[in-house]
């Protein structure tokens, strides 16, 4: 029951010891413009002719049969259907996605990366995977045509491990649920469970936004507040963050609150997040009381724990740094503690360290 990531070889930036990649699905887009990339972490600045890249920026964009009419930032690569890739000048700017037997029958392949889409319930899929065992350009994109999806993909990957096939794997999860919450649960239960078992080198989430009912969030419909691309991209990075396989933002650990909680947990958490959410890779615990708090926050870098009415104890790791700090100044003292340990950066001026010794 100890975590161990499946051993795979490295293909470009996928597999091996690389963090899992994120694929942005633009299959259903009618057109794709530079502004569409804002939702997946890329912003173009015409004044400087440069792309600004966010911490949660996708690594690949799947365009189906569509070609792009503009140059992409260097960290974002195009994946497109094999037959579309063969035509025109796409081979120099894009990577092909083969569907099952297309790969074995292909007259031409990429010298860099070849993605193969495999239905894990198709008996031919394991045979195809076995034929790619020594091909160090292949990435398998695994999905299931039946439900439950997670156990089916898990069985397939387990068989790859039994056969010592070390081809990197992208976990593909598609949801046709009619609400955002149901989709979040489905994506997390499918992809999240597999990443917890160390069985993924990338994640690819898909849905059909036309099937979504406008779920209300804070008085507005969800699709008014975020694009579907942003929803899928954020969910992908959130799953990787929650499974500790790719850290792209500040990590917060908070207790669920109980009768011993000594301050307004939600208000305080929101206040701390507002001033620290740019500290990529730093783990901050906000605990309601001194009874269970220290145990529940054992893996946090810094801790903010209620120790009495109006009083806070601050931790660095498991070590108490300051006791009986007034709650009126405790957030500022927490920031000072982070500064003193050289884990603080000003917003927009770089990244905090991803690990604290």
Tab-separated table of C-alpha atoms in Angstrom:
chain	number	residue	atom	x	y	z
A	1	UNK	CA	0.000	0.000	0.000
A	2	UNK	CA	2.957	2.335	-0.549
A	3	UNK	CA	2.840	4.766	-3.453
A	4	UNK	CA	5.089	3.887	-6.383
A	5	UNK	CA	4.829	5.473	-9.786
A	6	UNK	CA	4.748	3.067	-12.708
A	7	UNK	CA	8.160	2.878	-14.364
A	8	UNK	CA	8.122	4.222	-17.943
A	9	UNK	CA	10.703	5.466	-20.379
A	10	UNK	CA	10.826	9.138	-21.316
A	11	UNK	CA	9.411	10.441	-24.590
A	12	UNK	CA	10.221	14.148	-24.924
A	13	UNK	CA	8.593	15.700	-21.832
A	14	UNK	CA	6.351	12.709	-21.063
A	15	UNK	CA	7.034	9.726	-18.822
A	16	UNK	CA	10.056	8.734	-16.773
A	17	UNK	CA	10.530	11.184	-13.911
A	18	UNK	CA	8.744	14.036	-15.689
A	19	UNK	CA	5.636	15.477	-14.052
A	20	UNK	CA	2.375	14.382	-15.748
A	21	UNK	CA	1.431	16.499	-18.759
A	22	UNK	CA	-1.960	18.123	-19.381
A	23	UNK	CA	-3.739	17.923	-22.741
A	24	UNK	CA	-6.288	20.636	-23.551
A	25	UNK	CA	-9.164	19.290	-25.626
A	26	UNK	CA	-10.267	21.652	-28.442
A	27	UNK	CA	-11.850	18.910	-30.541
A	28	UNK	CA	-15.259	20.602	-30.641
A	29	UNK	CA	-14.002	24.137	-31.272
A	30	UNK	CA	-15.166	25.648	-34.555
A	31	UNK	CA	-12.111	27.900	-34.738
A	32	UNK	CA	-9.119	28.457	-32.468
A	33	UNK	CA	-7.599	31.899	-31.894
A	34	UNK	CA	-4.794	33.197	-29.617
A	35	UNK	CA	-7.465	34.486	-27.204
A	36	UNK	CA	-8.740	30.932	-26.714
A	37	UNK	CA	-5.396	30.000	-25.184
A	38	UNK	CA	-6.005	32.354	-22.245
A	39	UNK	CA	-8.304	29.694	-20.775
A	40	UNK	CA	-5.480	27.126	-20.746
A	41	UNK	CA	-2.783	29.340	-19.228
A	42	UNK	CA	-1.309	31.345	-22.142
A	43	UNK	CA	-1.668	35.093	-22.720
A	44	UNK	CA	-0.222	36.851	-25.759
A	45	UNK	CA	1.178	40.378	-25.371
A	46	UNK	CA	1.174	42.147	-28.780
A	47	UNK	CA	3.346	44.973	-27.439
A	48	UNK	CA	6.284	42.717	-26.639
A	49	UNK	CA	5.312	39.964	-29.114
A	50	UNK	CA	5.684	37.441	-26.300
A	51	UNK	CA	3.560	34.810	-24.597
A	52	UNK	CA	3.050	34.936	-20.836
A	53	UNK	CA	2.805	31.404	-19.450
A	54	UNK	CA	0.908	30.633	-16.239
A	55	UNK	CA	1.718	27.951	-13.666
A	56	UNK	CA	-1.337	25.975	-14.815
A	57	UNK	CA	-0.586	26.066	-18.536
A	58	UNK	CA	-1.456	23.014	-20.635
A	59	UNK	CA	1.373	21.155	-22.387
A	60	UNK	CA	-0.526	19.948	-25.479
A	61	UNK	CA	-3.585	21.135	-27.374
A	62	UNK	CA	-5.676	18.597	-29.291
A	63	UNK	CA	-7.271	20.192	-32.348
A	64	UNK	CA	-8.873	17.168	-34.054
A	65	UNK	CA	-8.698	17.872	-37.791
A	66	UNK	CA	-8.206	21.631	-37.432
A	67	UNK	CA	-4.950	23.433	-38.185
A	68	UNK	CA	-3.860	26.627	-36.433
A	69	UNK	CA	-3.190	29.859	-38.305
A	70	UNK	CA	-0.907	31.400	-35.673
A	71	UNK	CA	2.365	30.468	-33.991
A	72	UNK	CA	2.101	28.817	-30.587
A	73	UNK	CA	4.281	29.491	-27.543
A	74	UNK	CA	7.263	27.167	-27.443
A	75	UNK	CA	5.988	25.168	-24.468
A	76	UNK	CA	2.665	24.246	-26.112
A	77	UNK	CA	2.535	21.483	-28.726
A	78	UNK	CA	-0.237	20.558	-31.169
A	79	UNK	CA	-1.776	17.089	-31.369
A	80	UNK	CA	-4.095	16.332	-34.294
A	81	UNK	CA	-5.731	13.345	-35.975
A	82	UNK	CA	-3.339	11.242	-38.032
A	83	UNK	CA	-5.068	11.683	-41.402
A	84	UNK	CA	-5.201	15.460	-40.965
A	85	UNK	CA	-1.554	15.421	-39.855
A	86	UNK	CA	-0.555	13.668	-43.093
A	87	UNK	CA	-1.987	16.445	-45.257
A	88	UNK	CA	-0.533	19.880	-45.847
A	89	UNK	CA	2.422	21.175	-43.842
A	90	UNK	CA	1.219	19.908	-40.473
A	91	UNK	CA	4.025	17.397	-39.970
A	92	UNK	CA	6.503	20.146	-39.130
A	93	UNK	CA	4.328	21.805	-36.478
A	94	UNK	CA	2.072	19.074	-35.049
A	95	UNK	CA	2.103	15.545	-33.647
A	96	UNK	CA	-0.193	12.738	-34.849
A	97	UNK	CA	-2.889	10.890	-32.907
A	98	UNK	CA	-3.486	7.395	-34.298
A	99	UNK	CA	-6.640	5.426	-33.565
A	100	UNK	CA	-5.740	1.831	-32.762
A	101	UNK	CA	-4.685	-0.060	-35.894
A	102	UNK	CA	-3.979	3.189	-37.722
A	103	UNK	CA	-0.569	3.136	-36.081
A	104	UNK	CA	0.454	-0.344	-37.224
A	105	UNK	CA	-0.858	0.341	-40.739
A	106	UNK	CA	0.584	3.866	-41.001
A	107	UNK	CA	2.759	4.742	-43.982
A	108	UNK	CA	4.367	7.638	-42.134
A	109	UNK	CA	4.943	8.436	-38.456
A	110	UNK	CA	6.429	11.248	-36.426
A	111	UNK	CA	10.103	10.994	-35.529
A	112	UNK	CA	9.353	12.698	-32.189
A	113	UNK	CA	6.047	11.618	-30.597
A	114	UNK	CA	3.257	9.331	-31.829
A	115	UNK	CA	0.082	9.260	-29.733
A	116	UNK	CA	-2.090	6.136	-30.007
A	117	UNK	CA	-5.711	6.186	-28.832
A	118	UNK	CA	-6.694	2.780	-27.408
A	119	UNK	CA	-10.020	1.548	-26.062
A	120	UNK	CA	-8.950	-0.671	-23.163
A	121	UNK	CA	-12.005	-2.916	-23.717
A	122	UNK	CA	-10.966	-3.699	-27.290
A	123	UNK	CA	-9.089	-7.050	-27.307
A	124	UNK	CA	-6.780	-5.735	-30.036
A	125	UNK	CA	-5.544	-2.861	-27.866
A	126	UNK	CA	-3.192	-4.958	-25.743
A	127	UNK	CA	-1.694	-6.497	-28.856
A	128	UNK	CA	-1.093	-3.026	-30.324
A	129	UNK	CA	0.466	-1.853	-27.067
A	130	UNK	CA	2.769	-4.890	-27.061
A	131	UNK	CA	3.959	-4.057	-30.575
A	132	UNK	CA	5.088	-0.608	-29.386
A	133	UNK	CA	7.155	-1.976	-26.494
A	134	UNK	CA	10.503	-0.911	-27.964
A	135	UNK	CA	9.301	2.193	-29.831
A	136	UNK	CA	10.560	5.197	-27.873
A	137	UNK	CA	8.290	7.632	-29.729
A	138	UNK	CA	4.961	6.134	-28.608
A	139	UNK	CA	2.512	7.481	-26.003
A	140	UNK	CA	-0.655	5.474	-25.256
A	141	UNK	CA	-3.880	7.443	-24.698
A	142	UNK	CA	-6.116	5.034	-22.776
A	143	UNK	CA	-9.913	5.290	-22.545
A	144	UNK	CA	-12.810	2.922	-22.020
A	145	UNK	CA	-15.950	2.537	-24.137
A	146	UNK	CA	-17.802	1.021	-21.180
A	147	UNK	CA	-18.325	1.743	-17.511
A	148	UNK	CA	-16.982	1.701	-14.878
A	149	UNK	CA	-14.049	3.389	-16.601
A	150	UNK	CA	-11.424	3.499	-13.848
A	151	UNK	CA	-11.198	-0.270	-13.136
A	152	UNK	CA	-11.069	-1.031	-16.872
A	153	UNK	CA	-8.124	1.331	-17.461
A	154	UNK	CA	-6.476	0.132	-14.259
A	155	UNK	CA	-6.648	-3.514	-15.374
A	156	UNK	CA	-5.112	-2.596	-18.734
A	157	UNK	CA	-2.217	-0.693	-17.144
A	158	UNK	CA	-1.680	-3.519	-14.647
A	159	UNK	CA	-1.292	-5.883	-17.595
A	160	UNK	CA	1.238	-3.520	-19.164
A	161	UNK	CA	3.167	-3.688	-15.895
A	162	UNK	CA	2.931	-7.489	-15.799
A	163	UNK	CA	4.369	-7.625	-19.313
A	164	UNK	CA	7.011	-5.019	-18.425
A	165	UNK	CA	5.857	-2.708	-21.193
A	166	UNK	CA	7.151	0.722	-20.187
A	167	UNK	CA	5.310	2.872	-22.719
A	168	UNK	CA	4.104	6.144	-21.118
A	169	UNK	CA	0.338	6.459	-20.649
A	170	UNK	CA	-2.126	9.362	-20.875
A	171	UNK	CA	-5.276	8.862	-18.775
A	172	UNK	CA	-8.304	9.900	-20.856
A	173	UNK	CA	-11.601	10.597	-19.112
A	174	UNK	CA	-14.778	11.784	-20.812
A	175	UNK	CA	-17.899	12.848	-18.946
A	176	UNK	CA	-21.411	13.266	-20.328
A	177	UNK	CA	-22.890	14.256	-16.962
A	178	UNK	CA	-25.304	17.185	-17.100
A	179	UNK	CA	-23.907	19.241	-14.199
A	180	UNK	CA	-20.473	20.618	-13.344
A	181	UNK	CA	-20.460	18.919	-9.928
A	182	UNK	CA	-21.222	15.516	-11.446
A	183	UNK	CA	-18.450	15.982	-13.984
A	184	UNK	CA	-15.976	16.987	-11.270
A	185	UNK	CA	-16.801	13.825	-9.335
A	186	UNK	CA	-16.533	11.627	-12.427
A	187	UNK	CA	-13.214	13.095	-13.557
A	188	UNK	CA	-11.752	12.894	-10.055
A	189	UNK	CA	-12.927	9.348	-9.403
A	190	UNK	CA	-11.635	8.123	-12.759
A	191	UNK	CA	-8.365	9.968	-13.339
A	192	UNK	CA	-7.612	10.845	-9.713
A	193	UNK	CA	-7.792	7.251	-8.521
A	194	UNK	CA	-5.356	6.129	-11.225
A	195	UNK	CA	-2.843	8.868	-10.420
A	196	UNK	CA	-3.020	7.897	-6.749
A	197	UNK	CA	-1.912	4.441	-7.884
A	198	UNK	CA	0.988	5.943	-9.858
A	199	UNK	CA	-0.569	4.921	-13.168
A	200	UNK	CA	-0.399	8.025	-15.310
A	201	UNK	CA	2.068	10.167	-17.249
A	202	UNK	CA	-0.550	12.650	-18.437
A	203	UNK	CA	-4.217	13.600	-18.205
A	204	UNK	CA	-6.759	14.372	-20.934
A	205	UNK	CA	-10.273	15.398	-19.860
A	206	UNK	CA	-13.127	15.679	-22.374
A	207	UNK	CA	-16.784	16.649	-22.319
A	208	UNK	CA	-19.543	18.077	-24.475
A	209	UNK	CA	-20.415	21.530	-23.068
A	210	UNK	CA	-23.741	21.541	-24.952
A	211	UNK	CA	-24.969	18.791	-22.611
A	212	UNK	CA	-24.272	20.823	-19.495
A	213	UNK	CA	-27.112	22.522	-17.719
A	214	UNK	CA	-26.141	25.996	-16.535
A	215	UNK	CA	-25.182	25.192	-12.971
A	216	UNK	CA	-25.588	28.222	-10.689
A	217	UNK	CA	-22.445	29.359	-8.849
A	218	UNK	CA	-22.634	32.399	-6.564
A	219	UNK	CA	-25.770	33.679	-8.239
A	220	UNK	CA	-24.415	33.320	-11.790
A	221	UNK	CA	-24.414	30.389	-14.155
A	222	UNK	CA	-21.154	28.473	-14.201
A	223	UNK	CA	-20.620	28.923	-17.928
A	224	UNK	CA	-20.917	32.684	-17.469
A	225	UNK	CA	-18.016	32.699	-15.032
A	226	UNK	CA	-15.633	30.308	-16.786
A	227	UNK	CA	-15.180	28.847	-20.242
A	228	UNK	CA	-15.436	25.110	-20.664
A	229	UNK	CA	-11.766	24.979	-21.680
A	230	UNK	CA	-10.803	26.705	-18.450
A	231	UNK	CA	-12.982	24.316	-16.458
A	232	UNK	CA	-11.285	21.255	-17.977
A	233	UNK	CA	-7.810	22.752	-17.647
A	234	UNK	CA	-8.301	23.804	-14.022
A	235	UNK	CA	-9.805	20.421	-13.167
A	236	UNK	CA	-6.828	18.630	-14.737
A	237	UNK	CA	-4.297	20.621	-12.723
A	238	UNK	CA	-6.405	20.329	-9.558
A	239	UNK	CA	-6.465	16.525	-9.871
A	240	UNK	CA	-2.692	16.431	-10.341
A	241	UNK	CA	-2.229	18.779	-7.379
A	242	UNK	CA	-4.534	16.742	-5.134
A	243	UNK	CA	-2.725	13.514	-6.031
A	244	UNK	CA	0.651	15.216	-5.384
A	245	UNK	CA	1.891	14.375	-8.867
A	246	UNK	CA	2.259	17.942	-10.198
A	247	UNK	CA	2.281	21.014	-7.984
A	248	UNK	CA	1.150	24.161	-9.780
A	249	UNK	CA	-0.239	26.308	-6.968
A	250	UNK	CA	-0.251	26.864	-3.236
A	251	UNK	CA	-1.474	23.878	-1.231
A	252	UNK	CA	-3.912	24.490	1.617
A	253	UNK	CA	-4.742	21.997	4.348
A	254	UNK	CA	-7.727	22.820	6.504
A	255	UNK	CA	-9.747	20.933	9.083
A	256	UNK	CA	-13.514	20.561	8.569
A	257	UNK	CA	-14.232	22.589	11.727
A	258	UNK	CA	-15.901	21.297	14.897
A	259	UNK	CA	-17.039	22.521	18.280
A	260	UNK	CA	-13.433	23.166	19.332
A	261	UNK	CA	-12.740	25.566	16.446
A	262	UNK	CA	-11.595	28.857	17.929
A	263	UNK	CA	-12.058	31.249	14.984
A	264	UNK	CA	-14.090	31.685	11.803
A	265	UNK	CA	-12.345	29.021	9.731
A	266	UNK	CA	-13.832	29.944	6.347
A	267	UNK	CA	-13.188	33.658	6.721
A	268	UNK	CA	-9.628	33.126	7.953
A	269	UNK	CA	-8.841	30.597	5.212
A	270	UNK	CA	-10.108	33.037	2.569
A	271	UNK	CA	-7.989	35.822	4.099
A	272	UNK	CA	-4.829	33.680	4.086
A	273	UNK	CA	-5.449	32.424	0.554
A	274	UNK	CA	-5.917	35.979	-0.701
A	275	UNK	CA	-2.341	36.921	0.264
A	276	UNK	CA	-0.522	33.613	-0.311
A	277	UNK	CA	-2.131	31.962	-3.341
A	278	UNK	CA	0.841	32.902	-5.564
A	279	UNK	CA	3.317	30.806	-3.537
A	280	UNK	CA	3.607	27.822	-5.836
A	281	UNK	CA	4.477	24.600	-4.034
A	282	UNK	CA	4.149	25.945	-0.474
A	283	UNK	CA	1.810	23.997	1.835
A	284	UNK	CA	-0.075	26.044	4.412
A	285	UNK	CA	-2.298	24.494	7.084
A	286	UNK	CA	-5.163	26.381	8.724
A	287	UNK	CA	-6.426	24.415	11.741
A	288	UNK	CA	-9.243	25.296	14.091
A	289	UNK	CA	-7.757	24.033	17.336
A	290	UNK	CA	-4.574	22.827	18.997
A	291	UNK	CA	-6.057	19.391	19.843
A	292	UNK	CA	-6.036	17.629	16.469
A	293	UNK	CA	-4.564	20.386	14.319
A	294	UNK	CA	-0.830	19.571	14.668
A	295	UNK	CA	-1.418	15.922	13.751
A	296	UNK	CA	-3.632	16.686	10.766
A	297	UNK	CA	-1.132	19.216	9.351
A	298	UNK	CA	1.936	17.019	9.725
A	299	UNK	CA	3.135	17.455	6.123
A	300	UNK	CA	2.520	21.223	5.900
A	301	UNK	CA	5.352	23.730	5.472
A	302	UNK	CA	3.637	26.323	7.674
A	303	UNK	CA	0.752	26.101	10.115
A	304	UNK	CA	-1.840	28.534	11.523
A	305	UNK	CA	-3.517	26.858	14.516
A	306	UNK	CA	-6.075	28.171	17.005
A	307	UNK	CA	-4.704	27.816	20.548
A	308	UNK	CA	-7.210	29.828	22.581
A	309	UNK	CA	-9.889	32.498	22.217
A	310	UNK	CA	-8.370	35.100	19.908
A	311	UNK	CA	-4.967	33.370	20.002
A	312	UNK	CA	-3.013	31.613	17.245
A	313	UNK	CA	0.057	29.372	17.309
A	314	UNK	CA	2.292	29.454	14.217
A	315	UNK	CA	4.256	26.440	13.035
A	316	UNK	CA	7.092	25.756	10.625
A	317	UNK	CA	6.656	22.107	9.766
A	318	UNK	CA	6.067	20.347	13.091
A	319	UNK	CA	7.942	22.981	15.087
A	320	UNK	CA	6.140	25.666	17.099
A	321	UNK	CA	7.601	29.055	16.160
A	322	UNK	CA	5.274	31.560	17.850
A	323	UNK	CA	2.669	31.013	20.559
A	324	UNK	CA	-0.354	33.081	21.603
A	325	UNK	CA	-0.261	35.433	18.641
A	326	UNK	CA	-3.254	37.771	18.559
A	327	UNK	CA	-5.653	36.777	15.771
A	328	UNK	CA	-5.744	40.462	14.743
A	329	UNK	CA	-2.141	40.270	13.510
A	330	UNK	CA	-1.732	36.516	13.020
A	331	UNK	CA	-2.039	36.591	9.226
A	332	UNK	CA	0.677	39.266	8.995
A	333	UNK	CA	2.852	37.218	11.383
A	334	UNK	CA	2.336	34.149	9.187
A	335	UNK	CA	3.566	36.115	6.178
A	336	UNK	CA	6.595	37.280	8.192
A	337	UNK	CA	7.326	33.663	9.123
A	338	UNK	CA	7.212	32.645	5.462
A	339	UNK	CA	9.533	35.557	4.614
A	340	UNK	CA	12.007	34.608	7.347
A	341	UNK	CA	12.261	31.129	5.865
A	342	UNK	CA	12.913	32.492	2.356
A	343	UNK	CA	9.730	30.949	0.963
A	344	UNK	CA	8.081	34.264	0.126
A	345	UNK	CA	8.038	35.977	-3.263
A	346	UNK	CA	6.158	39.078	-4.224
A	347	UNK	CA	3.132	38.441	-6.468
A	348	UNK	CA	4.143	38.409	-10.133
A	349	UNK	CA	7.888	38.302	-9.383
A	350	UNK	CA	8.631	34.615	-9.694
A	351	UNK	CA	7.946	31.387	-7.862
A	352	UNK	CA	8.308	30.184	-4.326
A	353	UNK	CA	10.501	27.104	-3.836
A	354	UNK	CA	8.789	23.811	-4.583
A	355	UNK	CA	10.265	22.197	-1.498
A	356	UNK	CA	11.417	23.537	1.841
A	357	UNK	CA	14.359	21.874	3.541
